[in-house]
Short mmCIF file of C-alpha atoms in Angstrom, two decimals:
data_model
loop_
_atom_site.label_atom_id
_atom_site.label_comp_id
_atom_site.label_asym_id
_atom_site.label_seq_id
_atom_site.Cartn_x
_atom_site.Cartn_y
_atom_site.Cartn_z
CA UNK A 822 -10.58 -35.12 39.13
CA UNK A 823 -11.78 -31.69 39.95
CA UNK A 824 -8.38 -30.29 39.20
CA UNK A 825 -8.23 -31.93 35.79
CA UNK A 826 -11.63 -30.40 34.81
CA UNK A 827 -10.65 -27.06 36.26
CA UNK A 828 -7.38 -27.17 34.14
CA UNK A 829 -9.18 -28.15 30.97
CA UNK A 830 -11.64 -25.29 31.48
CA UNK A 831 -8.86 -22.73 32.04
CA UNK A 832 -7.00 -24.12 28.99
CA UNK A 833 -10.20 -24.00 26.82
CA UNK A 834 -10.92 -20.46 28.00
CA UNK A 835 -7.32 -19.34 27.18
CA UNK A 836 -7.45 -20.91 23.65
CA UNK A 837 -10.83 -19.22 23.04
CA UNK A 838 -9.60 -15.77 24.22
CA UNK A 839 -6.36 -16.22 22.15
CA UNK A 840 -8.26 -17.13 19.00
CA UNK A 841 -10.77 -14.24 19.39
CA UNK A 842 -8.01 -11.77 19.89
CA UNK A 843 -6.05 -13.04 16.77
CA UNK A 844 -9.17 -12.93 14.61
CA UNK A 845 -10.25 -9.42 15.68
CA UNK A 846 -6.87 -7.74 15.36
CA UNK A 847 -6.44 -5.14 12.63
CA UNK A 848 -4.20 -5.93 9.64
CA UNK A 849 -2.68 -3.73 7.01
CA UNK A 850 -4.30 -5.76 4.11
CA UNK A 851 -6.51 -4.39 1.33
CA UNK A 852 -10.30 -5.14 1.18
CA UNK A 853 -11.15 -8.54 -0.44
CA UNK A 854 -12.39 -6.78 -3.50
CA UNK A 855 -8.99 -5.20 -4.25
CA UNK A 856 -7.90 -5.91 -7.77
CA UNK A 857 -5.16 -8.50 -8.00
CA UNK A 858 -3.16 -7.46 -10.99
CA UNK A 859 0.31 -8.53 -12.00
CA UNK A 860 2.58 -5.48 -11.69
CA UNK A 861 5.56 -5.43 -14.00
CA UNK A 862 6.92 -2.05 -15.03
CA UNK A 863 10.45 -0.81 -16.05
CA UNK A 864 11.00 2.93 -15.83
CA UNK A 865 14.06 4.71 -17.51
CA UNK A 866 14.64 7.67 -15.28
CA UNK A 867 16.67 9.23 -18.04
CA UNK A 868 13.33 9.94 -20.09
CA UNK A 869 11.71 13.39 -19.53
CA UNK A 870 8.51 11.89 -18.24
CA UNK A 871 10.33 10.61 -15.16
CA UNK A 872 12.68 13.50 -14.44
CA UNK A 873 10.78 14.23 -11.18
CA UNK A 874 12.17 10.82 -9.88
CA UNK A 875 15.76 12.05 -10.08
CA UNK A 876 15.58 13.85 -6.80
CA UNK A 877 14.17 12.93 -3.38
CA UNK A 878 10.54 14.10 -2.83
CA UNK A 879 9.88 13.82 -6.65
CA UNK A 880 6.96 11.62 -7.62
CA UNK A 881 5.05 10.65 -10.80
CA UNK A 882 1.95 8.85 -11.84
CA UNK A 883 2.56 5.68 -13.83
CA UNK A 884 -0.04 4.31 -16.23
CA UNK A 885 2.14 2.06 -18.41
CA UNK A 886 1.03 -1.46 -19.30
CA UNK A 887 1.70 -3.70 -16.38
CA UNK A 888 0.88 -0.96 -13.78
CA UNK A 889 -2.43 -2.31 -12.42
CA UNK A 890 -5.95 -1.26 -13.04
CA UNK A 891 -5.50 2.30 -11.92
CA UNK A 892 -1.75 2.86 -12.27
CA UNK A 893 0.88 3.56 -9.62
CA UNK A 894 2.29 6.47 -7.81
CA UNK A 895 6.12 6.35 -7.65
CA UNK A 896 7.90 8.41 -5.06
CA UNK A 897 11.64 9.10 -4.75
CA UNK A 898 12.66 9.05 -1.04
CA UNK A 899 16.11 9.69 0.53
CA UNK A 900 16.77 6.03 0.73
CA UNK A 901 15.21 4.73 -2.42
CA UNK A 902 11.68 4.58 -3.85
CA UNK A 903 8.10 3.91 -2.67
CA UNK A 904 5.56 2.60 -5.18
CA UNK A 905 1.84 2.89 -4.22
CA UNK A 906 -1.21 1.33 -5.98
CA UNK A 907 -3.60 4.04 -7.00
CA UNK A 908 -6.60 1.95 -5.95
CA UNK A 909 -8.01 2.87 -2.42
CA UNK A 910 -6.87 -0.06 -0.18
CA UNK A 911 -10.01 0.20 2.07
CA UNK A 912 -12.78 0.51 -0.66
CA UNK A 913 -13.99 -1.61 -3.55
CA UNK A 914 -13.01 -0.01 -6.82
CA UNK A 915 -15.37 2.52 -8.41
CA UNK A 916 -14.67 5.69 -10.43
CA UNK A 917 -14.12 7.74 -7.26
CA UNK A 918 -11.59 5.57 -5.57
CA UNK A 919 -8.48 6.33 -7.52
CA UNK A 920 -5.71 7.87 -5.30
CA UNK A 921 -4.07 11.22 -6.15
CA UNK A 922 -1.28 13.24 -4.77
CA UNK A 923 -2.12 16.49 -3.05
CA UNK A 924 0.23 19.33 -2.29
CA UNK A 925 3.22 16.94 -2.83
CA UNK A 926 2.72 15.61 0.63
CA UNK A 927 -0.37 13.46 0.88
CA UNK A 928 -2.41 10.70 -0.92
CA UNK A 929 -6.14 11.38 -1.17
CA UNK A 930 -9.19 9.42 -2.06
CA UNK A 931 -12.20 11.46 -3.40
CA UNK A 932 -14.74 8.79 -2.47
CA UNK A 933 -14.56 9.23 1.12
CA UNK A 934 -11.97 11.89 1.64
CA UNK A 935 -9.29 9.57 3.16
CA UNK A 936 -5.71 10.84 3.29
CA UNK A 937 -2.26 9.23 3.74
CA UNK A 938 1.22 10.66 4.18
CA UNK A 939 2.88 10.48 0.87
CA UNK A 940 6.44 9.75 2.19
CA UNK A 941 5.35 6.88 4.58
CA UNK A 942 1.84 5.70 3.48
CA UNK A 943 0.63 6.18 6.96
CA UNK A 944 -3.28 6.93 7.29
CA UNK A 945 -4.08 10.36 8.64
CA UNK A 946 -7.71 10.68 7.90
CA UNK A 947 -10.67 8.28 7.54
CA UNK A 948 -8.93 5.08 6.21
CA UNK A 949 -7.12 2.82 8.86
CA UNK A 950 -4.89 0.91 6.44
CA UNK A 951 -2.11 2.12 4.25
CA UNK A 952 -2.07 1.92 0.31
CA UNK A 953 -0.70 -1.19 -1.27
CA UNK A 954 2.93 -0.91 -1.82
CA UNK A 955 4.99 -2.79 -4.59
CA UNK A 956 8.50 -3.76 -4.56
CA UNK A 957 11.13 -1.97 -6.73
CA UNK A 958 14.73 -2.32 -7.61
CA UNK A 959 16.80 0.56 -8.78
CA UNK A 960 19.92 0.29 -10.94
CA UNK A 961 22.02 3.43 -10.43
CA UNK A 962 24.31 2.63 -13.38
CA UNK A 963 21.59 2.60 -15.95
CA UNK A 964 19.14 4.81 -13.94
CA UNK A 965 16.34 2.21 -14.49
CA UNK A 966 13.78 1.47 -11.81
CA UNK A 967 12.00 -1.92 -11.89
CA UNK A 968 8.56 -2.34 -10.25
CA UNK A 969 7.01 -5.66 -9.55
CA UNK A 970 4.82 -7.78 -7.14
#
């Protein structure tokens, strides 16, 4: 009988520790007040406004209809494209939480001076989570980039 109670206590303790560890772990999600907007943008990279996206390392701000509440940052990488939401992922939106590109190498939030690596989205200062990333599909035949969530 004592063995059963002892086993149940150990099992209960194990479950409690596991649940506590899972609930306290860090996730790469945005804050709960992050705008949930439908994203649906088609960019014709033949147009002059998107010429920077025709070579790796080039980036543009996109403020077209369907690009969210603050717009997008689109980056051409060696292997494709990265599309970031311009809302800071760790702060509720204000006039000071719009991300911008600095020195062609990092993203910057003026509200708290957070910084991320432009190429990867990895946080390097203040913030602990990466900017929200959207899916994209590139058609090399038409030179068109579709962005969506």
